[in-house]
Amino acid sequence: MIAETIHGIWSRELKLESFSNDDDFFELGGHSLIMTRIQQAIAAELGTEVPMDELFRKSTVAGIAAHIEALQQVA
Amino acid sequence: MTLKGLRTPLPDDTAVHRVVEAHARRTPLATALTCGDEELTYAELNARANRFAHHLRGLGVGRGTVVGVCLDRTPELMTAVLGILKSGAAYSPLDPTYPRERLDLMLANLGRLELTVVSPATQDLIGHDHTKVLDIEALAPRLDALPAEDPQTDVTGDDLCYVVFTSGSTGTPKAVAVRHEGWYNLLNWLALEYGLDERSSGLSVSSFGFDISQRGLMAPLFTGAPLHLLPSRSFDVAMAHRIIGRRRVRTLHCAPSTLYLLAERDLAESPRGGPLTGVDHVFIGGEPLSVPRIEEWAALEGNTCTLLHQYGVAECTDVASSYALHDYPRHRTGSAPVGRPVYNTEIRLMDETDDGLAEVPDGETGEICISGTSVGEGYLNASPEDAERFTTFDTGDGQVRLYRTGDRGYADADGNLVVVGRVDAQVKIRGMRMDLGDVEHGVRASAAVEDAVVLALPGGDGGARLVAFVVPAAAPLDTRALRAGLLAVLPRNMVPEQFVELSAFPLNPNGKIDRKALAASAV
């Protein structure tokens, strides 16, 4: 569910249709400004602010989704 | 055509770190540094840096040596930077967002390199082929036993203070060395020209490897103000914006692309603007400013922030000229001016003639050439071609040392410099200056690539983007694999956004690669 939302955000911001949840953001052609837009979209759509360092460290849809799920379980 | 900065005498002692020592004596309890919840006073920061400096001196570090610094924005970063300067050595910022291979290439080109300061978070980025490493966090318990007093060194304004890297045409980063006197002159000009003092707190947001970051880190400490560090390796606009509000930040030094993000965030928070409108000065430089992207925010009623549009090159201590933007509608199209020279600095607009380099007539466009106190020491490892950028010129009143920037510009009717472009293949991508040859070299080095041409083409958001035109060794080209390979050797901003696969390059009638046709073919 969370992964689907993030996949949709990546697809929109990277202007890509087919990629997997394990594909690396930078290998898909992403850069820092795009990641900033993704950060904002995640905050708006999922109500969670993920730090940029965390987004870069995970750098896959699956990794970021797992991070957000872990945060929500703590909360 | 010559633009002259105000001639302002400098003190005999222009060692930058001694200004910080003076603040530590005068206002020991004032806040020098914050990073997240951590806070250090001037006395504490100075004592930490002193202990580190004494340790370095025990290792043989001192005048004439260079120490690499690969650290995140943490209190240890400033302990290291100040400690290295106090030891008498120069520091070289090694950006922890760069891949290990690139950092290795940089270290290999640092002459007089003594060692590199790392932390557990960065140690994997620094290979041991070209440097010894020193883990500043592991060292902490041993430093407590060392004296907290300022080390006595005979550092003068002629000694090097930092060495930053810029991209070179052959795929080898160039080490640019700057002297204390030039840096002191820049910081002194900032303080006097813009009335910066102990209230002028700053937030450091830019990537550590850039020359603008050295200024952003040192300017608050030079004026006795608090330096706030963004506790994040990458630029995090949400975090930066929160700190600007919470810490009442008064000055920022950043690239336009950073300001756009902050201004958008500020407007999103409130249509009347947020804490960014309460910043006194934002010093922007490093790439051309797009006025329409900040105009809505800048024109807000009650916005007391002054934007300074600056021009400069690392080779001449970061900033050469500055312009206070007020009349935004006037600069909606075209290039906003970059103003007048820094103190003790002259800017000449020149062209190559049969008699050598000569000034162009007033109002005409020429190559921007810089002379005066700002001109740096030069490259530590230059090719003869690069070294030639530093030359001498007879002004009629005598010989001056001159740096040819490779940028072209003219002086407008008000005597302000306007930059119009480059004479060579250098471009700016998201604030980072690079040579397209450096990127091409990286792309061609891949086994999957037969030949490649890289162009900087207009991007969707007003900036430029890199497009690589590739003739693959075997079709079809695996773009993903190529990009992954490049990410391992080049800084992210230097990795092309788009790859266009071709079976051969279009040629113009002279038999050369037709770059215009290539540019037109990329959509």
Coordinates of C-alpha atoms in Angstrom, one line a residue, chain A residues 2-3 6 10 14 18 25 28 33 36-37 39 43-44 46 49 51-52 57-64 67 73-74:
Chain A
I2 CA 2.7 2.5 1.1
A3 CA 5.0 1.0 -1.6
I6 CA 5.7 5.7 -3.4
W10 CA 8.6 8.1 -8.3
L14 CA 11.1 10.4 -12.7
S18 CA 8.1 0.5 -15.8
F25 CA 16.9 5.9 -7.7
L28 CA 17.0 5.4 -12.9
L33 CA 16.2 18.1 -7.0
T36 CA 13.4 16.9 -2.9
R37 CA 10.2 16.8 -4.9
Q39 CA 10.3 14.1 -0.2
A43 CA 5.0 14.3 3.2
A44 CA 1.8 15.4 1.4
L46 CA 1.6 9.8 3.4
E49 CA 8.5 13.5 6.6
P51 CA 14.8 13.0 6.0
M52 CA 16.8 13.4 2.7
R57 CA 20.5 5.8 1.9
K58 CA 17.5 3.6 1.1
S59 CA 17.3 4.8 -2.5
T60 CA 14.7 2.2 -3.6
V61 CA 10.9 2.2 -3.4
A62 CA 10.9 -0.9 -1.2
G63 CA 13.6 0.5 1.1
I64 CA 11.8 3.7 1.7
H67 CA 11.4 2.7 6.6
Q73 CA 4.6 1.1 13.9
V74 CA 6.6 3.0 16.5

